[in-house]
Coordinates of C-alpha atoms in Angstrom, one line a residue:
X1 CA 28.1 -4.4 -21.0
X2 CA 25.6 -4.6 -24.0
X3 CA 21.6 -3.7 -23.0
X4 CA 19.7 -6.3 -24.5
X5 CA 16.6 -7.1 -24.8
X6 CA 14.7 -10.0 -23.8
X7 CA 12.0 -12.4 -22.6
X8 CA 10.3 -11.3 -19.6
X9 CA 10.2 -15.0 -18.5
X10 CA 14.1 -15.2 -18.8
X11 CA 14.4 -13.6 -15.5
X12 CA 13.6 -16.4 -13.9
X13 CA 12.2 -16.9 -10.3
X14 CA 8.5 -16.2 -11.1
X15 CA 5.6 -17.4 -13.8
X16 CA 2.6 -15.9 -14.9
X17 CA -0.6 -17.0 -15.6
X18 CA -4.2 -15.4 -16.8
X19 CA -7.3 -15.5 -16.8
X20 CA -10.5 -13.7 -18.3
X21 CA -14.0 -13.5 -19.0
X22 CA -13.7 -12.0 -22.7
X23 CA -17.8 -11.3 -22.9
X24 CA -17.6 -9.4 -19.6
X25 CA -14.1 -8.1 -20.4
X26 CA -12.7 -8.8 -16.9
X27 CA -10.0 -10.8 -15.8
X28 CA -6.8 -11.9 -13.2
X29 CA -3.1 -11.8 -14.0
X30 CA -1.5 -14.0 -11.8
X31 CA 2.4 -13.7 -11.2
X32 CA 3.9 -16.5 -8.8
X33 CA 7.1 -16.5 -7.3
X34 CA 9.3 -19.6 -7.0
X35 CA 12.4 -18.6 -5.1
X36 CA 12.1 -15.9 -1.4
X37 CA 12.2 -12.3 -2.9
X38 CA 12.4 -8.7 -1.4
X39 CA 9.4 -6.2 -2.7
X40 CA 8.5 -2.7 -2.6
X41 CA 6.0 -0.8 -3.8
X42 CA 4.9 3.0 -5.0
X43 CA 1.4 4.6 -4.7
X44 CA 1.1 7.5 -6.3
X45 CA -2.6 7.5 -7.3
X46 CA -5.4 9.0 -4.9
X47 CA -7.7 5.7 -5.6
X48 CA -6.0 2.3 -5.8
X49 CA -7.8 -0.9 -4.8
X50 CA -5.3 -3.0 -2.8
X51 CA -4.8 -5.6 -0.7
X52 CA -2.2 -6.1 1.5
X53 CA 0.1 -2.8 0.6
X54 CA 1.2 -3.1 4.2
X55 CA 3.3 -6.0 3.7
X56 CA 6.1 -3.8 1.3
X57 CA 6.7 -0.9 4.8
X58 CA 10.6 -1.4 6.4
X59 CA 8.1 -2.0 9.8
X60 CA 6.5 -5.6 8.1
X61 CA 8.0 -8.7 9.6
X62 CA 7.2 -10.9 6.2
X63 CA 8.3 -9.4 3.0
X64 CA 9.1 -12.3 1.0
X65 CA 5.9 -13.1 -1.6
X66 CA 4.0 -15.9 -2.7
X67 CA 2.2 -14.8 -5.6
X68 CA 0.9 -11.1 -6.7
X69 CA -2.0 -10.2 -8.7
X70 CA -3.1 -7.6 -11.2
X71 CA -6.6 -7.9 -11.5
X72 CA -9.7 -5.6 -13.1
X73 CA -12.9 -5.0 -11.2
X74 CA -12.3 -2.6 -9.5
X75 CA -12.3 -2.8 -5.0
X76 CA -14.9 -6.3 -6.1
X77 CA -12.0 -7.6 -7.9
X78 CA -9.8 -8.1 -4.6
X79 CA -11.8 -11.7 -4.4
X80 CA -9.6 -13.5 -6.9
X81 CA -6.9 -13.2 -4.0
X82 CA -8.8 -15.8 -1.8
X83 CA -9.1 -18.2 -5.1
X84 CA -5.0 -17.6 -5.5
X85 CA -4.3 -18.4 -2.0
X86 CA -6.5 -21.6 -2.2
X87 CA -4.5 -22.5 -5.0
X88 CA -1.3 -22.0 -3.6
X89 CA -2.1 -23.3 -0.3
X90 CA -2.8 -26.8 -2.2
X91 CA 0.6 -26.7 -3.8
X92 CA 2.5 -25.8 -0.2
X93 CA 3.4 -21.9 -1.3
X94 CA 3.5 -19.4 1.5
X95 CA 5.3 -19.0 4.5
X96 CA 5.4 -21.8 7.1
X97 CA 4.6 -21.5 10.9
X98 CA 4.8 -25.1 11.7
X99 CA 2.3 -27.7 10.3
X100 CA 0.1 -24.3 8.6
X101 CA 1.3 -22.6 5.3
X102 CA -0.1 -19.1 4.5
X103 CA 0.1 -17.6 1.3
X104 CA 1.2 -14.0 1.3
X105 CA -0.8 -12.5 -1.9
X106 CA -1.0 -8.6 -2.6
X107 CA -2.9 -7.9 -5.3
X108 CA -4.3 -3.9 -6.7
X109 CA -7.3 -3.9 -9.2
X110 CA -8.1 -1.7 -12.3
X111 CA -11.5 0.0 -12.3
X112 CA -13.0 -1.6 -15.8
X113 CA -16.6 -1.7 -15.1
X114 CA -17.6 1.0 -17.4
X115 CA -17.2 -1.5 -20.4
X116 CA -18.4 -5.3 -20.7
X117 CA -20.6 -6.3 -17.7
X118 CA -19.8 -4.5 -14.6
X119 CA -21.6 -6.9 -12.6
X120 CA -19.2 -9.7 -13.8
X121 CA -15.8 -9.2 -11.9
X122 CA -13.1 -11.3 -11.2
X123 CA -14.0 -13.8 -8.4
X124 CA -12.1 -16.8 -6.3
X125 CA -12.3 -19.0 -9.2
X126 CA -10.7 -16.8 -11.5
X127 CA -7.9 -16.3 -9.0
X128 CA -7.7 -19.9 -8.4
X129 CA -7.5 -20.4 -12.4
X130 CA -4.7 -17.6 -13.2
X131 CA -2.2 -19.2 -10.6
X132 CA -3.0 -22.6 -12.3
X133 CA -2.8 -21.3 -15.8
X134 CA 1.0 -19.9 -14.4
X135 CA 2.1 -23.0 -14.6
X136 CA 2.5 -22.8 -18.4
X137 CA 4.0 -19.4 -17.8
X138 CA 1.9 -17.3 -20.1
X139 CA 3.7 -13.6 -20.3
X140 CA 0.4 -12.7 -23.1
X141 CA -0.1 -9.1 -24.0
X142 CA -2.8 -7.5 -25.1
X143 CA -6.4 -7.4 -23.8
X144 CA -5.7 -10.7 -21.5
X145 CA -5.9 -11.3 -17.9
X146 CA -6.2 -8.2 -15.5
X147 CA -5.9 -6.1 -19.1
X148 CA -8.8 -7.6 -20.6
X149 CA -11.3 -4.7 -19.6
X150 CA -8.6 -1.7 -19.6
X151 CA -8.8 1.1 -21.7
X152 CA -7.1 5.0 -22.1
X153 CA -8.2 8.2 -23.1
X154 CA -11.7 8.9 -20.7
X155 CA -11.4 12.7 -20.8
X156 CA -14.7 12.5 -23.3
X157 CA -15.8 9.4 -21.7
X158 CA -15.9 6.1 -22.4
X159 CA -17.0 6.4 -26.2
X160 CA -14.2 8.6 -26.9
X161 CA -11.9 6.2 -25.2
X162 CA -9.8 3.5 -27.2
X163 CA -8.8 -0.2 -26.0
X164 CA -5.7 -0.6 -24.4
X165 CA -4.3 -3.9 -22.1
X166 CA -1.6 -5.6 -20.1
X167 CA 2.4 -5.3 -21.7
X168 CA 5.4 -6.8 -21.4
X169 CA 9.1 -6.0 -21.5
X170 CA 12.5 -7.1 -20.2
X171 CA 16.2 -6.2 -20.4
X172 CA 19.6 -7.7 -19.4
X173 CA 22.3 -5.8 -19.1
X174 CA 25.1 -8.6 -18.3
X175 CA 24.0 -10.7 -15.8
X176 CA 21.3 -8.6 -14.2
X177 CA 17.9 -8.6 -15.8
X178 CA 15.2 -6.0 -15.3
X179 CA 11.2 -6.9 -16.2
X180 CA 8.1 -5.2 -16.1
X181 CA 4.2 -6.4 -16.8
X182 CA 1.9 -3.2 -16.6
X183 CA -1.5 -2.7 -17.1
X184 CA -2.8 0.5 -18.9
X185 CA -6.0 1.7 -17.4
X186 CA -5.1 5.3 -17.7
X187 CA -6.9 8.7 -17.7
X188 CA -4.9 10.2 -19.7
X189 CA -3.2 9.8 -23.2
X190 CA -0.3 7.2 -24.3
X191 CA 2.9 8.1 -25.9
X192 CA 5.4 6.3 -27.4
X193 CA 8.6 6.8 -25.1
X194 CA 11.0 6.0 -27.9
X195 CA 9.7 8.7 -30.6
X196 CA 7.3 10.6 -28.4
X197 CA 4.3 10.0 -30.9
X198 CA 0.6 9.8 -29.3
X199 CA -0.2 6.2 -29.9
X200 CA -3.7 6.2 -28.1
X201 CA -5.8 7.8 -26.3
X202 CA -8.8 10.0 -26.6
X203 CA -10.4 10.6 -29.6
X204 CA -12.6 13.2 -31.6
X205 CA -16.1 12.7 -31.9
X206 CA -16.7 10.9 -35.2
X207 CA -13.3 9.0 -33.7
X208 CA -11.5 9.7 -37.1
X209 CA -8.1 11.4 -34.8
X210 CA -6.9 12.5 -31.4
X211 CA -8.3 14.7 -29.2
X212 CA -5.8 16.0 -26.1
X213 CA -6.6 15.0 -22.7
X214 CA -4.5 17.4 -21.5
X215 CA -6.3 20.3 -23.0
X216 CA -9.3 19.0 -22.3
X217 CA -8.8 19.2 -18.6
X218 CA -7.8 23.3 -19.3
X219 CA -10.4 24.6 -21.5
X220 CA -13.5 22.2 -19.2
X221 CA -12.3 21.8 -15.8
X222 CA -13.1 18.6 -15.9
X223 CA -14.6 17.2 -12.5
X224 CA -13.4 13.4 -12.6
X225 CA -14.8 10.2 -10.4
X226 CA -12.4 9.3 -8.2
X227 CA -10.6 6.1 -8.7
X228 CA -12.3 5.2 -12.5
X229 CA -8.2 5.5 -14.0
X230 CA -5.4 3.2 -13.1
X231 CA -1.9 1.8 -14.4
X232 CA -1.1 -0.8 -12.4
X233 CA 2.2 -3.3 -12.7
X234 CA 5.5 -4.7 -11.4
X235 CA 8.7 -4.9 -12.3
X236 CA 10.7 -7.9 -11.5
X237 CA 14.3 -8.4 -11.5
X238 CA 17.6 -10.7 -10.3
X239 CA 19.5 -7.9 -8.6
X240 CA 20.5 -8.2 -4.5
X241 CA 18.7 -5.4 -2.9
X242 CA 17.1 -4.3 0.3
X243 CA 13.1 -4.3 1.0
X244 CA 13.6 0.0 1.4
X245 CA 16.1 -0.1 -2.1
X246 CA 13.2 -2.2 -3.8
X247 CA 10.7 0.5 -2.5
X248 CA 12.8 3.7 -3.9
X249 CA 13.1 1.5 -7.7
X250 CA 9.4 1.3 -7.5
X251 CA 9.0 5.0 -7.1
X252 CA 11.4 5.7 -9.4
X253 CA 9.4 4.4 -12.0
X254 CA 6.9 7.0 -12.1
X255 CA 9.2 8.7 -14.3
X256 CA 8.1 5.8 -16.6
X257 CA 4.4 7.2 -16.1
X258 CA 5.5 10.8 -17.0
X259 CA 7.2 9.8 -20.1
X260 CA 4.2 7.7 -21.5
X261 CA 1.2 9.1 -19.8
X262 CA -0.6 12.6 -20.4
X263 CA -1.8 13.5 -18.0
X264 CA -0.5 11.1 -15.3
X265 CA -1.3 11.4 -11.9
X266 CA -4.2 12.7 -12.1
X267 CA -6.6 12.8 -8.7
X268 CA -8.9 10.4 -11.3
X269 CA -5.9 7.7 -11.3
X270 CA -5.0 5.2 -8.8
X271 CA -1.9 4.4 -10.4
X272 CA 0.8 1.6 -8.3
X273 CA 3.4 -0.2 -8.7
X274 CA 5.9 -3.1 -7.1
X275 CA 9.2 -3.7 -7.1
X276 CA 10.1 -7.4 -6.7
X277 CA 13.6 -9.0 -6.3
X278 CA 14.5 -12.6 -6.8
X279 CA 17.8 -12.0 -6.1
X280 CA 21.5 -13.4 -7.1
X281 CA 23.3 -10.6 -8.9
X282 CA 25.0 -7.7 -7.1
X283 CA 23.6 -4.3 -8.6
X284 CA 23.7 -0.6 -8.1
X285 CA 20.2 0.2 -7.1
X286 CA 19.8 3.5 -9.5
X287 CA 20.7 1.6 -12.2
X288 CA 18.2 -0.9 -11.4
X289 CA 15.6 2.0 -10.8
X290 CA 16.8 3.4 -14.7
X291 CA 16.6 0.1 -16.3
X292 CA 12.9 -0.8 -14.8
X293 CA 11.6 3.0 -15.7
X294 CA 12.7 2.0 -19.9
X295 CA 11.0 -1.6 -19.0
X296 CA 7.7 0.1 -17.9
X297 CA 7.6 2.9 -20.5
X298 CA 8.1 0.3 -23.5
X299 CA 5.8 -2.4 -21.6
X300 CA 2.9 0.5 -21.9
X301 CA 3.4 1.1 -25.3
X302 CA 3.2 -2.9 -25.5
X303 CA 0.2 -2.7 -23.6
X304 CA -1.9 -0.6 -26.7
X305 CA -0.6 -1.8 -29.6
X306 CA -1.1 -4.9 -28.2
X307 CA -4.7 -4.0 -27.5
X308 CA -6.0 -2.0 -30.6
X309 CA -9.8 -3.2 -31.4
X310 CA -12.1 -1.6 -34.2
X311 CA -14.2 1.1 -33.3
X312 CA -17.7 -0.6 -33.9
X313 CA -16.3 -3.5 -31.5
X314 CA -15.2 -1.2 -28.8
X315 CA -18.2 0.9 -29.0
X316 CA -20.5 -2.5 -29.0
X317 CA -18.9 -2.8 -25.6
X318 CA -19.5 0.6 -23.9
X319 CA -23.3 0.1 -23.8
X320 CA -25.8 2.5 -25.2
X321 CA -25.0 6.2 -24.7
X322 CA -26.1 7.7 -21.3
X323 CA -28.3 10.6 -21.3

């Protein structure tokens, strides 16, 4: 069977939908599901903001979900949820007990409220807004949606940092189809999985090259805030697997992290990911698991070359230089 690639959207099952606030650089990335599915997730950060993690254990009665989100602002982003389940709740999505349908929506949120206005976070109505903008399937990277405010590269702070965003990428191989949408939010530096090039990242001084993150945190011991770094994301596929297989592909994509992140893991990151499974195709779970780790490494690199923004912009947006 050829490996090919493709439209994330050609999956089928799901839509997505943003929406942003591009002066405060904050926003909600809204992916809804149109047929039952079977999720999973992986934590691997110290810090994530989450909602409803609980929901992808083998002990959860109801693992099937409506709609999932991908949001920035940080534990004051988890809001939009209630705007998504309004939304969906008008349109009869969620599970049914009787007369009353309830939404099942997990979301996880990037910290981006050291640039724009981190008193403007994503809200209900934003929520409410990315489910409805889903229904002209909008797979948009770049600094959209819940990637609007993210950014790599913080071992020199923010004006050392460079723009990064949310990124796409999908692959069939026959009939089975593998996606992934992840948002960059990261400590550390990006490579490029393919040729193993530094594509962004941290930056000297006068911001005329690249510093290393990674010897940064040697030579300074650096003391990081908890829970200021995240890569969040899914990946989404057609394959016939069990809530505990869709849990063990979404840890196997932190291989994905280590090929494209540097450092990755870091106590400073919050990183997570899902695993979500329309269904219909019978696959071998590790494949599934290798296929979505090439679909997240080349949906970062999407993520900041989909993302880059001249320096006097990007510095415009950090705010005067702290003391």
């Amino acid at each position: 069977m050829e490996l090919k690639k493709i439209p994330v959207a050609d999956i089928g099952g799901f839509r997505i939908g943003n929406a942003q606030n591009f002066s405060a650089l904050t926003g909600v990335t809204a992916i809804v599901f149109d047929k039952p599915n079977v999720a999973g997730i992986d934590i691997s950060g110290g810090g994530p903001a989450s909602r409803e993690s609980y929901l992808f254990t083998p002990l959860a009665y109801q693992q099937s979900i409506t709609a999932l989100l991908l949001s920035g602002g940080s534990a004051y982003g988890l809001e939009a949820a209630c705007g998504a389940m309004k939304y969906l709740e008008e349109h009869g999505k969620g599970y049914r007990l009787g007369d009353i349908v309830v939404p099942i929506v997990p979301q996880s949120c990037i910290f981006d409220l050291g640039i724009g206005s981190p008193d403007i976070r994503p809200d209900i109505q934003m929520g409410y807004n990315a489910c409805k903008d889903a229904e002209n399937g909008g797979a948009v990277s770049g600094s959209f949606g819940g990637g609007t405010g993210a950014t790599v590269g913080k071992a020199f702070g923010m004006r050392r940092a460079q723009k990064s965003g949310i990124g796409y990428c999908a692959f069939s191989l026959g009939e089975f189809k593998v996606g992934a949408a992840v948002i960059v939010n990261a400590f550390g530096d990006i490579f490029d999985c393919r040729s193993g090039q530094k594509i962004a990242g941290a930056l000297t001084e006068d911001r005329t090259s690249f510093a290393s993150s990674e010897e940064a945190l040697y030579r300074s011991s650096l003391k990081m805030q908890k829970g200021e770094n995240t890569t969040i994301g899914a990946v989404i596929m057609n394959g016939n697997f069990s809530q505990q297989q869709m849990s063990k592909i979404a840890a196997m994509t932190r291989a994905a992290l280590a090929r494209s992140i540097n450092p990755v893991g870091t106590s400073g990151d919050g990183d997570t990911m899902y695993a979500v499974s329309v269904g219909g195709v019978q696959s071998d779970p590790d494949t599934a698991g290798a296929l979505a780790c090439r679909a997240v490494s080349e949906a970062i690199t999407d993520a900041v070359m989909s993302s880059k923004m001249d320096d006097e912009k990007y510095l415009s947006l950090c705010g005067p230089v702290r003391p």
